[in-house]
PDB file of C-alpha atoms in Angstrom:
ATOM      1  CA  MET A  88       6.290 -17.198  -2.337  1.00  0.00           C
ATOM      2  CA  SER A  89       8.556 -14.450  -0.925  1.00  0.00           C
ATOM      3  CA  TRP A  90       8.340 -15.373   2.789  1.00  0.00           C
ATOM      4  CA  GLN A  91       9.201 -18.310   4.980  1.00  0.00           C
ATOM      5  CA  ILE A  92       8.867 -19.245   8.633  1.00  0.00           C
ATOM      6  CA  PRO A  93      11.937 -17.867  10.453  1.00  0.00           C
ATOM      7  CA  THR A  94      14.185 -20.678  11.680  1.00  0.00           C
ATOM      8  CA  LEU A  95      13.833 -19.940  15.382  1.00  0.00           C
ATOM      9  CA  ILE A  96      10.035 -19.503  15.136  1.00  0.00           C
ATOM     10  CA  GLU A  97       9.769 -22.778  13.221  1.00  0.00           C
ATOM     11  CA  GLN A  98      11.783 -24.495  16.090  1.00  0.00           C
ATOM     12  CA  ASP A  99       9.454 -22.963  18.678  1.00  0.00           C
ATOM     13  CA  ILE A 100       6.406 -24.292  16.746  1.00  0.00           C
ATOM     14  CA  LYS A 101       7.876 -27.832  16.426  1.00  0.00           C
ATOM     15  CA  SER A 102       8.791 -27.878  20.098  1.00  0.00           C
ATOM     16  CA  GLY A 103       5.415 -26.724  21.202  1.00  0.00           C
ATOM     17  CA  LYS A 104       6.526 -23.348  22.525  1.00  0.00           C
ATOM     18  CA  ALA A 105       4.395 -21.564  19.853  1.00  0.00           C
ATOM     19  CA  GLN A 106       1.332 -22.291  17.716  1.00  0.00           C
ATOM     20  CA  TYR A 107       1.234 -21.645  14.034  1.00  0.00           C
ATOM     21  CA  ARG A 108      -1.906 -19.614  13.194  1.00  0.00           C
ATOM     22  CA  THR A 109      -3.353 -17.896  10.161  1.00  0.00           C
ATOM     23  CA  PHE A 110      -5.812 -14.887  10.096  1.00  0.00           C
ATOM     24  CA  GLN A 111      -7.767 -14.127   7.020  1.00  0.00           C
ATOM     25  CA  THR A 112      -9.572 -10.876   6.434  1.00  0.00           C
ATOM     26  CA  GLY A 113     -10.882  -8.942   3.408  1.00  0.00           C
ATOM     27  CA  ASN A 114     -13.788  -6.824   2.017  1.00  0.00           C
ATOM     28  CA  GLY A 115     -13.918  -3.779   4.335  1.00  0.00           C
ATOM     29  CA  GLY A 116     -10.804  -1.780   5.024  1.00  0.00           C
ATOM     30  CA  GLN A 117     -10.628  -2.284   8.800  1.00  0.00           C
ATOM     31  CA  SER A 118      -9.897  -5.480  10.804  1.00  0.00           C
ATOM     32  CA  ILE A 119      -8.320  -6.423  14.080  1.00  0.00           C
ATOM     33  CA  LEU A 120      -6.305  -9.553  14.961  1.00  0.00           C
ATOM     34  CA  PRO A 121      -7.095 -10.375  18.606  1.00  0.00           C
ATOM     35  CA  VAL A 122      -4.178 -11.239  20.776  1.00  0.00           C
ATOM     36  CA  PRO A 123      -5.071 -13.142  24.037  1.00  0.00           C
ATOM     37  CA  SER A 124      -4.054 -11.761  27.354  1.00  0.00           C
ATOM     38  CA  ASN A 125      -0.654 -12.930  28.692  1.00  0.00           C
ATOM     39  CA  SER A 126       0.331 -13.912  25.148  1.00  0.00           C
ATOM     40  CA  TYR A 127       2.075 -12.295  22.156  1.00  0.00           C
ATOM     41  CA  VAL A 128       2.140 -12.878  18.364  1.00  0.00           C
ATOM     42  CA  VAL A 129       4.898 -12.756  15.761  1.00  0.00           C
ATOM     43  CA  ILE A 130       3.541 -12.030  12.327  1.00  0.00           C
ATOM     44  CA  PHE A 131       6.134 -13.376   9.782  1.00  0.00           C
ATOM     45  CA  GLY A 132       4.413 -13.111   6.487  1.00  0.00           C
ATOM     46  CA  TYR A 133       1.190 -12.360   4.595  1.00  0.00           C
ATOM     47  CA  ASP A 134      -0.509 -13.316   1.300  1.00  0.00           C
ATOM     48  CA  PHE A 135      -2.358 -10.339  -0.326  1.00  0.00           C
ATOM     49  CA  SER A 136      -4.958 -10.770  -3.004  1.00  0.00           C
ATOM     50  CA  PRO A 137      -5.443  -7.120  -4.222  1.00  0.00           C
ATOM     51  CA  ALA A 138      -8.820  -5.559  -4.523  1.00  0.00           C
ATOM     52  CA  GLY A 139     -10.306  -5.489  -8.048  1.00  0.00           C
ATOM     53  CA  GLY A 140      -8.985  -9.029  -8.914  1.00  0.00           C
ATOM     54  CA  GLY A 141     -12.287  -9.900 -10.551  1.00  0.00           C
ATOM     55  CA  TYR A 142     -13.250  -6.549 -11.796  1.00  0.00           C
ATOM     56  CA  THR A 143     -12.998  -5.359 -15.407  1.00  0.00           C
ATOM     57  CA  LEU A 144     -13.713  -1.737 -16.230  1.00  0.00           C
ATOM     58  CA  ARG A 145     -14.995  -0.885 -19.704  1.00  0.00           C
ATOM     59  CA  SER A 146     -14.621   2.606 -21.149  1.00  0.00           C
ATOM     60  CA  ARG A 147     -14.440   4.239 -24.518  1.00  0.00           C
ATOM     61  CA  THR A 148     -12.052   6.479 -26.274  1.00  0.00           C
ATOM     62  CA  THR A 149     -11.851   8.297 -29.698  1.00  0.00           C
ATOM     63  CA  SER A 150      -8.151   8.878 -29.452  1.00  0.00           C
ATOM     64  CA  PHE A 151      -6.492   5.407 -29.722  1.00  0.00           C
ATOM     65  CA  ASN A 152      -2.742   6.033 -29.540  1.00  0.00           C
ATOM     66  CA  ASP A 153       0.238   5.090 -27.510  1.00  0.00           C
ATOM     67  CA  ALA A 154      -0.642   7.674 -24.854  1.00  0.00           C
ATOM     68  CA  ASN A 155      -3.749   5.865 -23.969  1.00  0.00           C
ATOM     69  CA  ILE A 156      -1.797   2.603 -23.416  1.00  0.00           C
ATOM     70  CA  ALA A 157       0.691   4.332 -21.153  1.00  0.00           C
ATOM     71  CA  TYR A 158      -1.975   5.428 -18.640  1.00  0.00           C
ATOM     72  CA  PRO A 159      -4.365   2.730 -17.668  1.00  0.00           C
ATOM     73  CA  GLN A 160      -7.200   3.146 -15.233  1.00  0.00           C
ATOM     74  CA  SER A 161      -5.364   3.462 -11.955  1.00  0.00           C
ATOM     75  CA  ASP A 162      -8.204   3.164  -9.300  1.00  0.00           C
ATOM     76  CA  PHE A 163      -6.766  -0.203  -8.061  1.00  0.00           C
ATOM     77  CA  ALA A 164      -3.122   0.256  -9.129  1.00  0.00           C
ATOM     78  CA  THR A 165      -1.855   1.461  -5.780  1.00  0.00           C
ATOM     79  CA  GLN A 166      -2.990  -0.278  -2.563  1.00  0.00           C
ATOM     80  CA  GLN A 167      -1.858  -0.118   1.050  1.00  0.00           C
ATOM     81  CA  VAL A 168      -1.771  -2.634   3.764  1.00  0.00           C
ATOM     82  CA  SER A 169      -0.812  -1.426   7.273  1.00  0.00           C
ATOM     83  CA  PHE A 170      -0.477  -2.779  10.819  1.00  0.00           C
ATOM     84  CA  TYR A 171      -0.814  -0.948  14.063  1.00  0.00           C
ATOM     85  CA  THR A 172       0.221  -2.622  17.326  1.00  0.00           C
ATOM     86  CA  GLY A 173      -0.670   0.155  19.755  1.00  0.00           C
ATOM     87  CA  THR A 174       2.989   1.169  19.887  1.00  0.00           C
ATOM     88  CA  ASP A 175       4.334   0.672  16.333  1.00  0.00           C
ATOM     89  CA  PHE A 176       2.989   1.378  12.839  1.00  0.00           C
ATOM     90  CA  TYR A 177       3.995  -0.724   9.822  1.00  0.00           C
ATOM     91  CA  PRO A 178       2.739   0.545   6.354  1.00  0.00           C
ATOM     92  CA  PHE A 179       3.201  -1.405   3.116  1.00  0.00           C
ATOM     93  CA  ILE A 180       2.365   0.098  -0.226  1.00  0.00           C
ATOM     94  CA  HIS A 181       1.837  -2.248  -3.153  1.00  0.00           C
ATOM     95  CA  HIS A 182       1.756  -1.383  -6.869  1.00  0.00           C
ATOM     96  CA  VAL A 183      -0.654  -3.835  -8.473  1.00  0.00           C
ATOM     97  CA  ASP A 184      -0.276  -4.996 -12.037  1.00  0.00           C
ATOM     98  CA  MET A 185      -2.881  -3.629 -14.437  1.00  0.00           C
ATOM     99  CA  GLN A 186      -3.813  -4.969 -17.912  1.00  0.00           C
ATOM    100  CA  GLN A 187      -5.453  -2.943 -20.624  1.00  0.00           C
ATOM    101  CA  ASP A 188      -6.995  -4.386 -23.774  1.00  0.00           C
ATOM    102  CA  TYR A 189      -8.591  -2.607 -26.656  1.00  0.00           C
ATOM    103  CA  MET A 190     -11.317  -3.552 -29.193  1.00  0.00           C
ATOM    104  CA  PRO A 191     -12.962  -1.565 -31.989  1.00  0.00           C
ATOM    105  CA  GLY A 192     -16.115   0.235 -31.148  1.00  0.00           C
ATOM    106  CA  SER A 193     -18.956   1.110 -33.480  1.00  0.00           C
ATOM    107  CA  ARG A 194     -18.042   4.519 -34.976  1.00  0.00           C
ATOM    108  CA  THR A 195     -15.996   5.087 -38.087  1.00  0.00           C
ATOM    109  CA  VAL A 196     -14.928   8.223 -40.070  1.00  0.00           C
ATOM    110  CA  ASP A 197     -14.134   7.740 -43.768  1.00  0.00           C
ATOM    111  CA  GLY A 198     -13.960   4.042 -43.230  1.00  0.00           C
ATOM    112  CA  ALA A 199     -11.436   4.225 -40.367  1.00  0.00           C
ATOM    113  CA  ILE A 200     -12.359   3.197 -36.824  1.00  0.00           C
ATOM    114  CA  VAL A 201     -12.193   6.120 -34.488  1.00  0.00           C
ATOM    115  CA  ASP A 202     -14.080   4.664 -31.591  1.00  0.00           C
ATOM    116  CA  TYR A 203     -12.519   1.970 -29.178  1.00  0.00           C
ATOM    117  CA  TYR A 204     -13.559   0.132 -26.104  1.00  0.00           C
ATOM    118  CA  ILE A 205     -10.959  -0.030 -23.385  1.00  0.00           C
ATOM    119  CA  PHE A 206     -11.026  -2.992 -20.914  1.00  0.00           C
ATOM    120  CA  THR A 207      -8.985  -2.560 -17.832  1.00  0.00           C
ATOM    121  CA  SER A 208      -8.507  -5.352 -15.339  1.00  0.00           C
ATOM    122  CA  VAL A 209      -6.402  -6.119 -12.230  1.00  0.00           C
ATOM    123  CA  ASN A 210      -3.941  -8.976 -12.131  1.00  0.00           C
ATOM    124  CA  PRO A 211      -5.487 -11.193  -9.457  1.00  0.00           C
ATOM    125  CA  SER A 212      -2.054 -12.872  -8.522  1.00  0.00           C
ATOM    126  CA  ILE A 213      -1.365 -13.161  -4.850  1.00  0.00           C
ATOM    127  CA  ILE A 214       1.340 -10.845  -3.525  1.00  0.00           C
ATOM    128  CA  ALA A 215       3.414 -12.608  -0.696  1.00  0.00           C
ATOM    129  CA  ARG A 216       5.559 -10.522   1.637  1.00  0.00           C
ATOM    130  CA  GLN A 217       8.019 -11.393   4.462  1.00  0.00           C
ATOM    131  CA  VAL A 218       7.486  -9.362   7.638  1.00  0.00           C
ATOM    132  CA  TYR A 219       8.419  -9.487  11.307  1.00  0.00           C
ATOM    133  CA  ILE A 220       5.929  -7.834  13.471  1.00  0.00           C
ATOM    134  CA  THR A 221       5.594  -8.612  17.193  1.00  0.00           C
ATOM    135  CA  SER A 222       2.746  -7.467  19.442  1.00  0.00           C
ATOM    136  CA  THR A 223       1.330  -8.142  22.901  1.00  0.00           C
ATOM    137  CA  ASN A 224      -1.774  -6.088  21.957  1.00  0.00           C
ATOM    138  CA  ASP A 225      -4.503  -6.569  19.357  1.00  0.00           C
ATOM    139  CA  VAL A 226      -3.175  -5.775  15.935  1.00  0.00           C
ATOM    140  CA  THR A 227      -5.165  -3.263  13.889  1.00  0.00           C
ATOM    141  CA  ILE A 228      -5.001  -4.026  10.128  1.00  0.00           C
ATOM    142  CA  THR A 229      -6.000  -1.374   7.602  1.00  0.00           C
ATOM    143  CA  HIS A 230      -6.380  -1.765   3.809  1.00  0.00           C
ATOM    144  CA  GLY A 231      -7.282   0.852   1.237  1.00  0.00           C
ATOM    145  CA  LEU A 232      -6.766   2.244  -2.325  1.00  0.00           C
ATOM    146  CA  ILE A 233      -4.511   5.257  -2.625  1.00  0.00           C
ATOM    147  CA  ALA A 234      -6.277   7.847  -4.658  1.00  0.00           C
ATOM    148  CA  ASN A 235      -3.619  10.547  -5.106  1.00  0.00           C
ATOM    149  CA  SER A 236      -0.202  11.684  -4.087  1.00  0.00           C
ATOM    150  CA  ILE A 237      -0.162  15.390  -4.316  1.00  0.00           C
ATOM    151  CA  ARG A 238       3.032  17.324  -4.688  1.00  0.00           C
ATOM    152  CA  VAL A 239       2.999  20.165  -2.215  1.00  0.00           C
ATOM    153  CA  SER A 240       6.333  21.631  -2.539  1.00  0.00           C
ATOM    154  CA  ASN A 241       9.671  21.157  -4.434  1.00  0.00           C
ATOM    155  CA  ASN A 242      13.170  22.412  -3.830  1.00  0.00           C
ATOM    156  CA  THR A 243      16.805  22.076  -4.937  1.00  0.00           C
ATOM    157  CA  ILE A 244      18.947  19.913  -2.742  1.00  0.00           C
ATOM    158  CA  PRO A 245      22.071  21.576  -1.323  1.00  0.00           C
ATOM    159  CA  VAL A 246      25.499  19.923  -1.080  1.00  0.00           C
ATOM    160  CA  THR A 247      25.999  18.499   2.473  1.00  0.00           C
ATOM    161  CA  ASN A 248      28.054  15.626   3.932  1.00  0.00           C
ATOM    162  CA  ARG A 249      24.899  13.479   3.393  1.00  0.00           C
ATOM    163  CA  THR A 250      24.038  14.766  -0.023  1.00  0.00           C
ATOM    164  CA  PRO A 251      27.334  15.014  -1.965  1.00  0.00           C
ATOM    165  CA  ILE A 252      27.534  16.361  -5.462  1.00  0.00           C
ATOM    166  CA  GLY A 253      27.633  13.776  -8.215  1.00  0.00           C
ATOM    167  CA  LEU A 254      26.354  10.884  -6.232  1.00  0.00           C
ATOM    168  CA  THR A 255      23.080  12.388  -4.988  1.00  0.00           C
ATOM    169  CA  TYR A 256      20.820  15.323  -6.067  1.00  0.00           C
ATOM    170  CA  GLY A 257      22.885  17.623  -3.866  1.00  0.00           C
ATOM    171  CA  GLY A 258      24.112  20.510  -6.061  1.00  0.00           C
ATOM    172  CA  SER A 259      22.293  19.166  -9.224  1.00  0.00           C
ATOM    173  CA  ALA A 260      20.013  22.260  -9.348  1.00  0.00           C
ATOM    174  CA  GLN A 261      17.132  19.992 -10.164  1.00  0.00           C
ATOM    175  CA  SER A 262      13.850  20.812  -8.479  1.00  0.00           C
ATOM    176  CA  ILE A 263      13.097  17.682  -6.345  1.00  0.00           C
ATOM    177  CA  ASN A 264       9.903  16.830  -4.743  1.00  0.00           C
ATOM    178  CA  THR A 265      10.222  17.606  -1.049  1.00  0.00           C
ATOM    179  CA  GLN A 266       6.696  17.545   0.362  1.00  0.00           C
ATOM    180  CA  THR A 267       3.950  15.056  -0.628  1.00  0.00           C
ATOM    181  CA  ASN A 268       0.347  14.796   0.595  1.00  0.00           C
ATOM    182  CA  TYR A 269      -1.089  11.287   0.817  1.00  0.00           C
ATOM    183  CA  GLY A 270      -4.233  12.243   2.615  1.00  0.00           C
ATOM    184  CA  PRO A 271      -6.787  14.970   3.114  1.00  0.00           C
ATOM    185  CA  LEU A 272      -5.686  18.436   1.926  1.00  0.00           C
ATOM    186  CA  VAL A 273      -5.715  19.436   5.605  1.00  0.00           C
ATOM    187  CA  GLY A 274      -4.813  16.156   7.273  1.00  0.00           C
ATOM    188  CA  PRO A 275      -2.665  14.157   9.676  1.00  0.00           C
ATOM    189  CA  LEU A 276       0.322  13.468   7.299  1.00  0.00           C
ATOM    190  CA  GLN A 277       2.757  15.481   5.182  1.00  0.00           C
ATOM    191  CA  PHE A 278       5.532  13.281   3.806  1.00  0.00           C
ATOM    192  CA  MET A 279       8.731  15.394   4.088  1.00  0.00           C
ATOM    193  CA  GLN A 280      11.906  14.693   2.080  1.00  0.00           C
ATOM    194  CA  PRO A 281      14.776  14.090   2.520  1.00  0.00           C
ATOM    195  CA  SER A 282      13.480  13.883   6.077  1.00  0.00           C
ATOM    196  CA  PRO A 283      11.596  16.217   8.447  1.00  0.00           C
ATOM    197  CA  LYS A 284      14.762  17.451  10.120  1.00  0.00           C
ATOM    198  CA  ASP A 285      16.507  17.933   6.750  1.00  0.00           C
ATOM    199  CA  TYR A 286      13.567  19.840   5.490  1.00  0.00           C
ATOM    200  CA  GLN A 287      14.245  22.586   7.954  1.00  0.00           C
ATOM    201  CA  ASP A 288      18.078  22.296   8.058  1.00  0.00           C
ATOM    202  CA  PHE A 289      18.205  22.694   4.238  1.00  0.00           C
ATOM    203  CA  GLY A 290      16.184  25.880   4.453  1.00  0.00           C
ATOM    204  CA  PHE A 291      12.977  24.628   2.812  1.00  0.00           C
ATOM    205  CA  GLY A 292      10.763  26.314   5.333  1.00  0.00           C
ATOM    206  CA  LEU A 293       8.930  25.595   8.554  1.00  0.00           C
ATOM    207  CA  LEU A 294       7.682  22.068   9.255  1.00  0.00           C
ATOM    208  CA  PRO A 295       3.892  21.595   9.429  1.00  0.00           C
ATOM    209  CA  ASN A 296       2.541  20.004  12.540  1.00  0.00           C
ATOM    210  CA  ASN A 297       1.746  16.848  10.559  1.00  0.00           C
ATOM    211  CA  ALA A 298       5.175  16.272   9.059  1.00  0.00           C
ATOM    212  CA  ASP A 299       6.337  12.609   8.755  1.00  0.00           C
ATOM    213  CA  GLY A 300       9.442  10.926   7.347  1.00  0.00           C
ATOM    214  CA  GLN A 301       7.662   7.956   5.941  1.00  0.00           C
ATOM    215  CA  ALA A 302       5.419   7.731   2.830  1.00  0.00           C
ATOM    216  CA  PHE A 303       2.061   6.225   3.500  1.00  0.00           C
ATOM    217  CA  ALA A 304      -1.531   7.198   2.938  1.00  0.00           C
ATOM    218  CA  THR A 305      -4.132   8.166   5.515  1.00  0.00           C
ATOM    219  CA  PRO A 306      -7.931   7.739   5.160  1.00  0.00           C
ATOM    220  CA  ASP A 307      -9.682  10.214   2.831  1.00  0.00           C
ATOM    221  CA  ALA A 308     -12.097   9.190   0.040  1.00  0.00           C
ATOM    222  CA  VAL A 309     -10.884  11.910  -2.313  1.00  0.00           C
ATOM    223  CA  ASN A 310      -7.130  12.421  -1.727  1.00  0.00           C
ATOM    224  CA  GLY A 311      -5.991   9.433   0.451  1.00  0.00           C
ATOM    225  CA  LEU A 312      -6.799   5.982   1.507  1.00  0.00           C
ATOM    226  CA  ARG A 313     -10.274   4.829   0.653  1.00  0.00           C
ATOM    227  CA  ASP A 314     -12.156   1.671   1.305  1.00  0.00           C
ATOM    228  CA  ALA A 315     -12.147  -0.624  -1.640  1.00  0.00           C
ATOM    229  CA  THR A 316     -15.517  -2.254  -1.030  1.00  0.00           C
ATOM    230  CA  ASN A 317     -17.314   1.046  -0.940  1.00  0.00           C
ATOM    231  CA  PHE A 318     -15.495   2.323  -3.962  1.00  0.00           C
ATOM    232  CA  VAL A 319     -16.539  -0.648  -6.133  1.00  0.00           C
ATOM    233  CA  ALA A 320     -20.160  -0.461  -4.831  1.00  0.00           C
ATOM    234  CA  SER A 321     -20.421   3.302  -5.513  1.00  0.00           C
ATOM    235  CA  THR A 322     -18.771   3.274  -8.949  1.00  0.00           C
ATOM    236  CA  SER A 323     -20.066   0.081 -10.495  1.00  0.00           C
ATOM    237  CA  GLY A 324     -23.276  -0.731  -8.457  1.00  0.00           C
ATOM    238  CA  LEU A 325     -21.973  -4.203  -7.752  1.00  0.00           C
ATOM    239  CA  ASN A 326     -23.277  -5.576  -4.542  1.00  0.00           C
ATOM    240  CA  ASN A 327     -21.957  -9.112  -4.944  1.00  0.00           C
ATOM    241  CA  LEU A 328     -18.485  -8.101  -4.179  1.00  0.00           C
ATOM    242  CA  ALA A 329     -16.653 -11.504  -3.453  1.00  0.00           C
ATOM    243  CA  ALA A 330     -14.872 -11.533  -6.767  1.00  0.00           C
ATOM    244  CA  VAL A 331     -13.579  -7.952  -6.513  1.00  0.00           C
ATOM    245  CA  ALA A 332     -12.807  -7.711  -2.775  1.00  0.00           C
ATOM    246  CA  TYR A 333      -9.313  -7.817  -1.360  1.00  0.00           C
ATOM    247  CA  TYR A 334      -8.214 -10.642   0.784  1.00  0.00           C
ATOM    248  CA  LEU A 335      -5.268 -10.764   3.248  1.00  0.00           C
ATOM    249  CA  CYS A 336      -4.056 -13.904   5.022  1.00  0.00           C
ATOM    250  CA  LEU A 337      -1.587 -13.384   7.845  1.00  0.00           C
ATOM    251  CA  HIS A 338       0.787 -16.086   8.903  1.00  0.00           C
ATOM    252  CA  TYR A 339       1.907 -15.783  12.514  1.00  0.00           C
ATOM    253  CA  ALA A 340       3.100 -17.616  15.624  1.00  0.00           C
ATOM    254  CA  LEU A 341       1.126 -17.347  18.847  1.00  0.00           C
ATOM    255  CA  TYR A 342       3.108 -17.556  22.085  1.00  0.00           C
ATOM    256  CA  THR A 343       0.768 -18.235  25.067  1.00  0.00           C
ATOM    257  CA  GLU A 344       3.217 -16.709  27.593  1.00  0.00           C
ATOM    258  CA  THR A 345       4.294 -13.248  28.679  1.00  0.00           C
ATOM    259  CA  VAL A 346       6.672 -11.652  26.184  1.00  0.00           C
ATOM    260  CA  PRO A 347      10.378 -12.044  26.883  1.00  0.00           C
ATOM    261  CA  GLU A 348      12.414  -8.990  27.310  1.00  0.00           C
ATOM    262  CA  SER A 349      14.417  -9.804  24.115  1.00  0.00           C
ATOM    263  CA  ARG A 350      12.544 -10.772  20.969  1.00  0.00           C
ATOM    264  CA  GLY A 351      15.151 -10.014  18.418  1.00  0.00           C
TER     265      GLY A 351
END
């Protein structure tokens, strides 16, 4: 487990100032944690069971070599959990362990097997994460699979007081990724590097209206965030989705009082 109850919150729970609560969701990609009026919550950790944990994909190949092993099926390999409080947005991207196994198929040439089955599965182990998210509003929870991260532009980084030569890519003459699309080709987010301000200051061109300094995916079934339940149903025909759905359990403290001015 990579989270624990913060000391002050634990003291509040023991003294009766706060209540320890859990909120479990899963399956579809959109959920809302309700926060009662005249109250606030502090989410301090979550347990994430990634989508695809009970799903094994079988495919075939006639070119069994090291290159096949290096590139497993990646539909479930990158997943995002995010929280929106009405004022703040907290995205968390997870790389999920994938396992790939091979077995001989039925076709041979000159006595040598040239046809192989590939079985790709997702490690179902729970991912635990420590967070500290406070909200007086209902908290919107979004989950999805990240289909692509599309390189839009690349540039060489100049030498500046923030990108010195030798310690950073400044002055290296390497072409560095500076704009990445994590959503629709014409969508609400373009991830700009080193930052949106630097992008213009370094002479990389004008900022798009949808520039952002954080890397996170936005909903799009082709190039961005996509609902895992619908993906499994549409690609495999499975309707009994309990074994392959994602599950997320939030651990939080509920304070049934108006929020203090200082919450740390």
